Coordinates of C-alpha atoms and ligand atoms in Angstrom, one line a residue:
X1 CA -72.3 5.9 -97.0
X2 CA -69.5 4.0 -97.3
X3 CA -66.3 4.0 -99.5
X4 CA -64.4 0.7 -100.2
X5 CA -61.5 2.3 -101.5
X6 CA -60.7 3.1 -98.1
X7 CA -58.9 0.2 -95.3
X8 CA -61.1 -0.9 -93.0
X9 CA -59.8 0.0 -90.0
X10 CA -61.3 -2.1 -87.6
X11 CA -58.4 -1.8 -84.7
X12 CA -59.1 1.7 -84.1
X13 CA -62.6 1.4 -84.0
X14 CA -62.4 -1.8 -81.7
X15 CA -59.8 0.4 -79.4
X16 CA -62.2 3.3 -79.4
X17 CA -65.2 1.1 -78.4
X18 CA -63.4 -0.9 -75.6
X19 CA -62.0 2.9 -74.2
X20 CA -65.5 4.0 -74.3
X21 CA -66.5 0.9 -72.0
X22 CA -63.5 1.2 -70.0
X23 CA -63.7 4.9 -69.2
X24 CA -67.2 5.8 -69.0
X25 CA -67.8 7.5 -72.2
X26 CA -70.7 5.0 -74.0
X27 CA -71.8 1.8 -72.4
X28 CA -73.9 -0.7 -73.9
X29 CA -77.5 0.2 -72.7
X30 CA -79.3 -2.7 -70.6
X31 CA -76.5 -4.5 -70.1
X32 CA -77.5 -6.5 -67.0
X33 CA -80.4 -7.5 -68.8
X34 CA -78.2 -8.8 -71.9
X35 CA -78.4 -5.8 -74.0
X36 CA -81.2 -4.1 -76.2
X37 CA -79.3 -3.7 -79.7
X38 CA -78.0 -0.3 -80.9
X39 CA -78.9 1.7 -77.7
X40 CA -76.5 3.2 -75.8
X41 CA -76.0 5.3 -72.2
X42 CA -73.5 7.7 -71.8
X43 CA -71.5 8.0 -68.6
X44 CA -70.1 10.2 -66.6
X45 CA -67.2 11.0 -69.3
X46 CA -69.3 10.7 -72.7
X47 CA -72.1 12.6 -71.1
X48 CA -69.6 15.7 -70.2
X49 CA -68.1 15.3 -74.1
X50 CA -71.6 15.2 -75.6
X51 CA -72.7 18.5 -73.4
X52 CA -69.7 20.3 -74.4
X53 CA -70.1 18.9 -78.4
X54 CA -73.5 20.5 -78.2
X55 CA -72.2 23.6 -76.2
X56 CA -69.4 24.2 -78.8
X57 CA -72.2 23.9 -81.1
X58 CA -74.7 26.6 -79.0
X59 CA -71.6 28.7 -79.0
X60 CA -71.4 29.4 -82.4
X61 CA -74.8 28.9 -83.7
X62 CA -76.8 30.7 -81.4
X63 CA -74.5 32.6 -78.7
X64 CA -71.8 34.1 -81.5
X65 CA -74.5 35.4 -83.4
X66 CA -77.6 38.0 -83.3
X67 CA -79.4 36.7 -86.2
X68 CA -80.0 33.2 -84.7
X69 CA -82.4 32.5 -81.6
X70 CA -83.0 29.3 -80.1
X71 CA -85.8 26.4 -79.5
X72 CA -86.4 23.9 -77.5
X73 CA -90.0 21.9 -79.5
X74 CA -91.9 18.9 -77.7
X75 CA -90.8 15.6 -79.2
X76 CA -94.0 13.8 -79.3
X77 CA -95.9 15.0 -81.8
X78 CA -99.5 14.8 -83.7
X79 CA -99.9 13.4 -87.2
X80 CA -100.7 16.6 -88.9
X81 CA -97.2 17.9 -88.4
X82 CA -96.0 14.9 -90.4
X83 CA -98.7 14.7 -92.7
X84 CA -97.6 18.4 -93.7
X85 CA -93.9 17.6 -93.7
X86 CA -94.4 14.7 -96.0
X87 CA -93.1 12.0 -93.4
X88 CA -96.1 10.0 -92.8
X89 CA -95.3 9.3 -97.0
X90 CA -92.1 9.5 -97.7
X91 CA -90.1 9.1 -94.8
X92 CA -89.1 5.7 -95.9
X93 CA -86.4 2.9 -96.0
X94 CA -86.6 0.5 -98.6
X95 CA -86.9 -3.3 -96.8
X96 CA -86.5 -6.8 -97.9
X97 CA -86.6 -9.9 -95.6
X98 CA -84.7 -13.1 -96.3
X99 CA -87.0 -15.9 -96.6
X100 CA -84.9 -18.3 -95.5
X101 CA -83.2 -16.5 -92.2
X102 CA -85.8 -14.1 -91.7
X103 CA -83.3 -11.1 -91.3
X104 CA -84.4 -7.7 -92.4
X105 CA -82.2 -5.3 -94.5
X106 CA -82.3 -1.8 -96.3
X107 CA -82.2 -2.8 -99.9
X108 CA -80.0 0.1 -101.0
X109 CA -77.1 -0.7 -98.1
X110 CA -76.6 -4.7 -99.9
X111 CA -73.4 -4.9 -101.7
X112 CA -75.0 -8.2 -103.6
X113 CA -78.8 -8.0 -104.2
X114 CA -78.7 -11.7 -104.6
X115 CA -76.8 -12.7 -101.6
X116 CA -78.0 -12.5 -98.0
X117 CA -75.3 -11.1 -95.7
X118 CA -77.2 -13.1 -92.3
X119 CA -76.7 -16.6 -93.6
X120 CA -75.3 -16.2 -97.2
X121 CA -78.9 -17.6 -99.2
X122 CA -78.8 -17.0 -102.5
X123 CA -82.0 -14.8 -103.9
X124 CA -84.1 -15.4 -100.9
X125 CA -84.8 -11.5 -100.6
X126 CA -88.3 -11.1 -100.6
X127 CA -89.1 -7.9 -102.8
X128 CA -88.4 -4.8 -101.4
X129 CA -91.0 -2.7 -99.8
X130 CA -91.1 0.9 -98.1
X131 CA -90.7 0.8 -94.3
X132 CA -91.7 4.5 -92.2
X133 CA -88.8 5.5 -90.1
X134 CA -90.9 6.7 -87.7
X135 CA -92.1 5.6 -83.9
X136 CA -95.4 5.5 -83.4
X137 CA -97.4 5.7 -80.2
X138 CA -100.5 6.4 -78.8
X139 CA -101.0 10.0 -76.3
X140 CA -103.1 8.9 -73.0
X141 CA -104.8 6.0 -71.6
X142 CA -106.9 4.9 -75.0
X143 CA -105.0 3.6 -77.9
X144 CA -107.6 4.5 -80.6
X145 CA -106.2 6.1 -83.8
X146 CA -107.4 9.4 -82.4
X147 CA -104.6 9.1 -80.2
X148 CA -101.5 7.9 -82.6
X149 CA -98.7 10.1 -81.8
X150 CA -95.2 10.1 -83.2
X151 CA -91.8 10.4 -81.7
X152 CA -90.1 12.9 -83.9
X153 CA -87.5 11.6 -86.5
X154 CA -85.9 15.1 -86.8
X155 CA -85.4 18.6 -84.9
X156 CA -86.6 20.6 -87.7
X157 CA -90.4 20.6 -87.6
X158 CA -90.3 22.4 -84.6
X159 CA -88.8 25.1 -86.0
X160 CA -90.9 25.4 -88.9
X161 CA -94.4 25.1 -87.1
X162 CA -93.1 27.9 -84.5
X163 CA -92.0 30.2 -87.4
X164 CA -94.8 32.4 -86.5
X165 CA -94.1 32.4 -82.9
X166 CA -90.0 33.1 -83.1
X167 CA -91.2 35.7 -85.9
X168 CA -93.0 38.1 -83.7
X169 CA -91.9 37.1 -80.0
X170 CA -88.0 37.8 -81.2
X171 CA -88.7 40.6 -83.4
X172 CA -86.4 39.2 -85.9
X173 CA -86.4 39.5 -89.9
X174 CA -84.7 37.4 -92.8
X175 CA -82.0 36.6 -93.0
X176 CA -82.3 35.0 -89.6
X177 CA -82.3 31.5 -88.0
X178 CA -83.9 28.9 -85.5
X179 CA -81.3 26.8 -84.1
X180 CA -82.6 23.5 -81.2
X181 CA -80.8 20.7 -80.2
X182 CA -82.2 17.4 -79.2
X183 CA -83.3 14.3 -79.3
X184 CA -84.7 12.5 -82.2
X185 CA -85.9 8.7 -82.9
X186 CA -85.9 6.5 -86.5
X187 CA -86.9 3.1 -86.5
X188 CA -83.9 2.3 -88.4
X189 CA -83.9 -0.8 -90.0
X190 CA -80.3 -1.7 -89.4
X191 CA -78.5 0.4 -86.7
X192 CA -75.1 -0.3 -86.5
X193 CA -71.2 1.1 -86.1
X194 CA -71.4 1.6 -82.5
X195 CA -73.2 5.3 -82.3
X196 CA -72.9 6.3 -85.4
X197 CA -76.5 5.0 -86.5
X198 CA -78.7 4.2 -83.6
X199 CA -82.7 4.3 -83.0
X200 CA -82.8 7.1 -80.6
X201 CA -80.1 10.2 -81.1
X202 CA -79.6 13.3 -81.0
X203 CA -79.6 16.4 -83.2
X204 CA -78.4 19.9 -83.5
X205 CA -80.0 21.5 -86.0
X206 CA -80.1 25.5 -87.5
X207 CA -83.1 26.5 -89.9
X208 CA -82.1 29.6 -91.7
X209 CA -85.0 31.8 -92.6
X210 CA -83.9 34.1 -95.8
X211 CA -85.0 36.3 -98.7
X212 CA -85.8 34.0 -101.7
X213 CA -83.3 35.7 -103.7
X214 CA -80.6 35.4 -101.2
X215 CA -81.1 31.2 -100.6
X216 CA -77.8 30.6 -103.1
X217 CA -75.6 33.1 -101.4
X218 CA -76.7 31.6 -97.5
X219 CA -76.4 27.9 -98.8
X220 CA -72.6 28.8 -99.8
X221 CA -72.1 30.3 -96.1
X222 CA -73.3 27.7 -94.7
X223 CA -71.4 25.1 -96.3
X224 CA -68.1 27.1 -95.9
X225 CA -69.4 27.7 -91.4
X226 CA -70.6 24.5 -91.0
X227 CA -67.1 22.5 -92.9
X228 CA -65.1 25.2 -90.5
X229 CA -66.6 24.5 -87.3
X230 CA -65.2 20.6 -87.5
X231 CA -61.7 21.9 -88.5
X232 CA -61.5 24.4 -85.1
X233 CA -62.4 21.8 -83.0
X234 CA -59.9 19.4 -84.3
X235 CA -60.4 17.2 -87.1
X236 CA -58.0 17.4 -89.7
X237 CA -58.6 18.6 -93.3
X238 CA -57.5 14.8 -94.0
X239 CA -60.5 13.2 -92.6
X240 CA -63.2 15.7 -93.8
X241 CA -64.7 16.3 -97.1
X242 CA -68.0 18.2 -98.4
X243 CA -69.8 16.0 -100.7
X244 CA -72.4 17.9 -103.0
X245 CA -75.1 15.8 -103.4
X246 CA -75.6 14.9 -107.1
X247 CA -79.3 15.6 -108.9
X248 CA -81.0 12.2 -108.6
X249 CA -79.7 12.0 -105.0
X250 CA -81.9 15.5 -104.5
X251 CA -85.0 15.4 -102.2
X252 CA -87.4 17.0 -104.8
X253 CA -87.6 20.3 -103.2
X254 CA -84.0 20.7 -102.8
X255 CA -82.0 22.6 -105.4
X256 CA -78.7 22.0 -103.6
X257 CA -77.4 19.9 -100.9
X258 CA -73.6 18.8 -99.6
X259 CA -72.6 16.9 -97.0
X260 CA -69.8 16.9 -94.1
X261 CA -68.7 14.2 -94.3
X262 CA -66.0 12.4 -91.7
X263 CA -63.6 9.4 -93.0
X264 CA -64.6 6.9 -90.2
X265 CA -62.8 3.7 -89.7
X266 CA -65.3 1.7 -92.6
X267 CA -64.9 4.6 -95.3
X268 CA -66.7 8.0 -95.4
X269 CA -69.7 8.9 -93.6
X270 CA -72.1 11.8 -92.9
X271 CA -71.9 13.9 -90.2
X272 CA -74.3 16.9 -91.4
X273 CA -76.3 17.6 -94.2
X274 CA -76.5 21.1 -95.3
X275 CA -80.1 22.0 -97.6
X276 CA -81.0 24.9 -99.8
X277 CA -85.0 23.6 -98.9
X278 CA -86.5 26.7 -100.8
X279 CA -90.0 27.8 -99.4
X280 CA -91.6 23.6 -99.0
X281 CA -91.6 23.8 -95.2
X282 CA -93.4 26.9 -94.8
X283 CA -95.6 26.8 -97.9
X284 CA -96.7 22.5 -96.6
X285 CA -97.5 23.7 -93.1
X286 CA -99.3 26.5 -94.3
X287 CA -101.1 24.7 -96.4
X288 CA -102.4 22.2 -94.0
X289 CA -102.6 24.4 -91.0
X290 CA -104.3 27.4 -92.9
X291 CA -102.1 29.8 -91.1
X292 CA -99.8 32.5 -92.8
X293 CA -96.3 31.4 -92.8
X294 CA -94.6 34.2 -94.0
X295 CA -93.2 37.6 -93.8
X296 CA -94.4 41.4 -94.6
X297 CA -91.5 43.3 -95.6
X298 CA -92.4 46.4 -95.1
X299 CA -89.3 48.5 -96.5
X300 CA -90.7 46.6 -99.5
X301 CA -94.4 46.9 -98.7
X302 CA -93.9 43.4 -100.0
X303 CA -95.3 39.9 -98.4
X304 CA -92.9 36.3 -99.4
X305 CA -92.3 32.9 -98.3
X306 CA -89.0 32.6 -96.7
X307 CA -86.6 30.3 -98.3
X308 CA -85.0 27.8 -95.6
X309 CA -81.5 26.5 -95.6
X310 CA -80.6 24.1 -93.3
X311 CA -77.6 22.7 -91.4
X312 CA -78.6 19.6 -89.8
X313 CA -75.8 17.4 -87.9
X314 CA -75.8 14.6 -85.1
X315 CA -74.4 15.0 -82.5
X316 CA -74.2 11.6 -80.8
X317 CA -72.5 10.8 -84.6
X318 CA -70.4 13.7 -84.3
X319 CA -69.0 13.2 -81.1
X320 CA -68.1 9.6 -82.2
X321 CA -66.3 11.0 -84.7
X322 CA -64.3 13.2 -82.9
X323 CA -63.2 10.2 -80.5
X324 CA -62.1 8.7 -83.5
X325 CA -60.3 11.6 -84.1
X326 CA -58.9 12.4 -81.0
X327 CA -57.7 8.7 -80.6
X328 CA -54.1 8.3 -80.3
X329 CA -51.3 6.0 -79.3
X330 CA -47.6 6.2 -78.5
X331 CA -44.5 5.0 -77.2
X332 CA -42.8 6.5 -74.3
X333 CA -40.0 5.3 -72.3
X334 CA -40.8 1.4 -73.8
X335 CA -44.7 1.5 -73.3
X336 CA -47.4 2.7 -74.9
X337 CA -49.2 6.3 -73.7
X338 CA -53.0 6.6 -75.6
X339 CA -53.8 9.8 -75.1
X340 CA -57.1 11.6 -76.7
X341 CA -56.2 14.2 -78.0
X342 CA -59.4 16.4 -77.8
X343 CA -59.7 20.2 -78.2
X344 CA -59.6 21.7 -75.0
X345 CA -63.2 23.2 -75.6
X346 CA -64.5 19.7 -76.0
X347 CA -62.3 17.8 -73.5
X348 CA -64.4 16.5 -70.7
X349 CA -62.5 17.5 -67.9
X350 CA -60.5 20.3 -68.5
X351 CA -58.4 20.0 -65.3
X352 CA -57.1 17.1 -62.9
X353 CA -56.4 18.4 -59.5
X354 CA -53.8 15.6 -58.2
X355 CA -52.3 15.4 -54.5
X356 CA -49.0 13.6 -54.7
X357 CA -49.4 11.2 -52.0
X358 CA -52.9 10.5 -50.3
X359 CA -51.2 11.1 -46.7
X360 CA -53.9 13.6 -44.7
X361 CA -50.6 16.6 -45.0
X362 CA -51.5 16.9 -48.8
X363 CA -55.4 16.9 -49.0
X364 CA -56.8 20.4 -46.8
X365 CA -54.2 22.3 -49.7
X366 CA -55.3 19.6 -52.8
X367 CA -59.1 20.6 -51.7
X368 CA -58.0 24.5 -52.0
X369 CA -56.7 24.5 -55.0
X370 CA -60.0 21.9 -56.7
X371 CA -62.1 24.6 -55.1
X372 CA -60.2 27.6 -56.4
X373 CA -60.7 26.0 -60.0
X374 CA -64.1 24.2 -59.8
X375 CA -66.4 27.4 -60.3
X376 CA -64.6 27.8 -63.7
X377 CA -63.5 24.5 -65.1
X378 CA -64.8 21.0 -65.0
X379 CA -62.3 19.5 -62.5
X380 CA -61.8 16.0 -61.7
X381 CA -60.1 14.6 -58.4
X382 CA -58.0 11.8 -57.9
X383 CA -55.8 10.4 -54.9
X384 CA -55.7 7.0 -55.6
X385 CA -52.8 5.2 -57.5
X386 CA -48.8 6.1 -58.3
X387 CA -48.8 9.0 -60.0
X388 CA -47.7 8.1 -63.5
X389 CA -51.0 5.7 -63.9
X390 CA -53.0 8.7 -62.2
X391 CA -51.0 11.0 -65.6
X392 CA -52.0 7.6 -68.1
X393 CA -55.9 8.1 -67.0
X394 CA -56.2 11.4 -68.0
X395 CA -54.0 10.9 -71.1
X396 CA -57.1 8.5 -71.6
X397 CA -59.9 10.7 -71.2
X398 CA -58.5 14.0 -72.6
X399 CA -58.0 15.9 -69.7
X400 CA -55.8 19.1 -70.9
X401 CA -54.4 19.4 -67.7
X402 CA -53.4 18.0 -64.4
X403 CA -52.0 19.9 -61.7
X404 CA -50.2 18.1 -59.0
X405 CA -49.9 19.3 -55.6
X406 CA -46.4 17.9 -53.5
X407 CA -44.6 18.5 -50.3
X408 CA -43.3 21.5 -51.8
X409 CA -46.2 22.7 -52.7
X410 CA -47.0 23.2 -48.6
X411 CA -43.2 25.4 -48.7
X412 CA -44.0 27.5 -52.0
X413 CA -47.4 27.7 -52.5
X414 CA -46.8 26.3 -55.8
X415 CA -48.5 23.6 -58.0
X416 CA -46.7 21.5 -60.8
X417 CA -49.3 21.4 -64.2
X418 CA -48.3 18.8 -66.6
X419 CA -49.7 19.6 -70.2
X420 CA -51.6 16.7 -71.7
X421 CA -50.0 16.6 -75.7
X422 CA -46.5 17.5 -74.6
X423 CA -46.1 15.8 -71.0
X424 CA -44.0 19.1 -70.1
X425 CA -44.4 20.4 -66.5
X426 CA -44.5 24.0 -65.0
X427 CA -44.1 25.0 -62.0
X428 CA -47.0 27.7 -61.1
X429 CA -48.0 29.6 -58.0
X430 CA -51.5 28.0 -56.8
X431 CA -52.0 32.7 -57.0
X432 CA -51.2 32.1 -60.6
X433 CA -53.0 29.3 -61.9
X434 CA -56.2 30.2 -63.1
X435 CA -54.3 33.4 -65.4
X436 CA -52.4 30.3 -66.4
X437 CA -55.4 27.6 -67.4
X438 CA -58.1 30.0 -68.7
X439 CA -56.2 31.1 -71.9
X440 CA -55.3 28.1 -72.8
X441 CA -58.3 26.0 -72.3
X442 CA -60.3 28.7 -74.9
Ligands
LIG501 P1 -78.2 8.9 -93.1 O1 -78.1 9.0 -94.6 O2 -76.8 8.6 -92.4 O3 -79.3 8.0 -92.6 P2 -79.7 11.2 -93.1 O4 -79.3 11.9 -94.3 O5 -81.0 10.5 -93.0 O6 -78.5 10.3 -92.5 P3 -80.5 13.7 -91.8 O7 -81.9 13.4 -91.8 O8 -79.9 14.7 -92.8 O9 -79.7 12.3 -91.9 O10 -80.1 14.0 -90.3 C1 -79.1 15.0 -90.0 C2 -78.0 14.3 -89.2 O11 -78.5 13.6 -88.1 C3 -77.1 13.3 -89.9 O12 -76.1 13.9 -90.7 C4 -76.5 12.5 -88.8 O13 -75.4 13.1 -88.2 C5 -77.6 12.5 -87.8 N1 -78.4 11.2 -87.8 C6 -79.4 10.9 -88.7 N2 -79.8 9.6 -88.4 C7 -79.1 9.2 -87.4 C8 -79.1 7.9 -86.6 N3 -79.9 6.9 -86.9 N4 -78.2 7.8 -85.6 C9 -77.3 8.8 -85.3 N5 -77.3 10.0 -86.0 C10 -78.2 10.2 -87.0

């Protein structure tokens, strides 16, 4: 995960955390309770930047497209799916305990096997042994084993076990996908880096469905799509890199996998995995379901397992990363402007409707002009405060936009909008404002 060749750039992530706290993106979950580790809450500006992270995602994974359809699959789930899916085995951290602090760690995230990083013992790690990722519980009033349910650890299953379903309800063929989004839970063993590994997250996740013979030529596409979709919403080309996985790193039904990965503060880190999984879904829950998973052909008059390649990203992780991103700081006119500078598709207001001065001559026109814009754009409104700290808060949470409305506005019917990046100022009649955002907020 990480790379120590890189500088550990605490400051930003520090600066990014205490933002998040300040202006309602993440807050520490439980908090008046002291805390319950590694969970977190999003408020009312991280909960608008997640949605639209997820909706840029929709957008060109399912909407863009007429060879994906979409899924939304029940999270708690019975055994057999993971039995099938190889889970209930394999889906696995390897743990040690330290006999002398009593910590718990993932063996193959130590940088010393011999040192403990909770209270510096020397070889007190217990031998490692495999620890299931996965949350357990029990469905209904009696916790007998006949009742064990899981919490799913990934989106995918759901896909796979309603390949049937999508098949003959959507009336699509191969080459075509089944894209959900969601929420998924590991037990992880140590969470950590603010959101970027947590217990309960969520997912956005596309299983492509595809001729056998086509699986090399779809896994390329999808590694070129999924690499581009990061750049158009902002990240640059500096901070992103696609790491092929190398053989022994290979799940054992994978013949190719390569990572998107982002260059966050410690080093690099994933932010989607992209798998050439051949036909093991379909084939394992056919198998232990005894149902046909697969598809007639019949220009062919020819009956195959689909091959399955899959783009799988986070997208609590990948909205972190695009904070980090975004995150920016400088001087004007002797102080210091932080300004997020979020694409506008992701930005979680996209306008700030702003009356000059909170006297009562302002408002009736301020309240035109928010609901002129509010059926099209997420707005925010704000009277309080001397203007320029109004300007510094939106700077702060990405807003593209603010439009102010003056004295003069009451004489001209026209609104000043500053421009977030640039700080420049138009003057705009209130007749012409919406021909003037809409474009540019694309
Ligand atoms: P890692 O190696 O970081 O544990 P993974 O390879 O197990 O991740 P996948 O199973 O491929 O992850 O899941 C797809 C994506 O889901 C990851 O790329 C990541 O963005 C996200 N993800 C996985 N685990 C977590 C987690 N604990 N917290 C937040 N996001 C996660």
């Amino acid at each position: 995960m990480s790379d120590v060749s890189v500088p550990n750039d605490v400051t930003l992530m520090e600066k990014v955390v205490n933002l998040s706290k300040r202006r309602g993106f993440v807050f520490p979950s439980a908090e008046i309770y002291g805390g319950f580790r590694s969970t977190y809450d999003y408020g009312p500006i991280g909960v608008q930047l997640l949605r639209n992270v997820k909706d840029a995602w929709w957008r060109s994974m399912v909407q863009m497209r007429d060879d994906v359809v979409g899924l939304d699959a029940a999270i708690l789930s019975p055994p057999a799916i993971w039995e099938a899916s190889g889970h209930l085995k394999n889906f696995t951290d390897p743990l040690v305990d330290c006999r002398q602090c009593r910590e718990r760690f993932r063996e193959d995230q130590l940088e010393d096997l011999t040192i403990c990083p909770g209270c510096g013992g020397k070889d007190t790690f217990t031998e490692a042994r495999n620890f299931n990722l996965m949350f357990k519980t029990h469905a209904g009033p009696v916790e007998s084993d006949a009742a064990v349910a899981y919490l799913r650890p990934e989106t995918a299953q759901g896909m796979f076990i309603n390949f049937s379903n999508v098949l003959q309800s959507s009336r699509k063929k191969p080459p075509f996908g089944i894209a959900q989004i969601g929420k998924s839970f590991r037990n992880e063993i140590t969470p950590g880096n603010f959101v970027f590994r947590t217990r309960e997250f969520e997912q956005m996740e596309l299983e492509f469905f595809v001729p056998p013979e086509e699986a090399l030529q779809w896994y390329e596409y999808w590694c070129v799509t999924r690499y581009q979709w990061y750049i158009d919403l902002g990240i640059p080309e500096s901070k992103l890199r696609m790491r092929p996985h190398d053989a022994d790193e290979l799940s054992h039904y994978s013949s190719g996998t390569s990572d998107v990965e982002f260059l966050f503060p410690w080093g690099w880190g994933e932010l989607e995995g992209i798998a050439n999984r051949g036909d093991y879904d379909l084939t394992q829950h056919a198998t232990h379901s005894g149902e046909k998973l697969d598809y007639f052909d019949q220009a062919t008059n020819s009956r195959y397992v689909p091959h399955v390649i899959e783009p799988a990203a986070g997208a609590t992780r990948t909205m972190m990363a695009f904070l980090l991103a975004a995150y920016d700081e400088e001087e004007v006119r002797g102080e210091t402007r932080t300004v997020l500078r979020l694409h506008p598709r992701l930005a979680p207001y996209k306008v700030a409707v702003l009356p000059l001065s909170k006297k009562d001559d302002l408002m009736p026109m301020a309240r035109e002009v928010l609901g002129l814009l509010q059926p099209h754009l997420m707005c925010d409104f704000d009277e309080t405060q001397a203007i320029g700290r109004r300007y510094r808060r939106q700077d702060e949470l990405g807003t593209p936009f603010c439009v102010t409305i003056d004295f003069d506005s009451l004489e001209d019917q026209s609104v000043t909008i500053r421009e977030r990046d640039t700080m420049e100022q138009v003057r705009v009649p209130v007749a012409d404002l919406l021909a003037h955002l809409l474009p540019r907020l694309v």
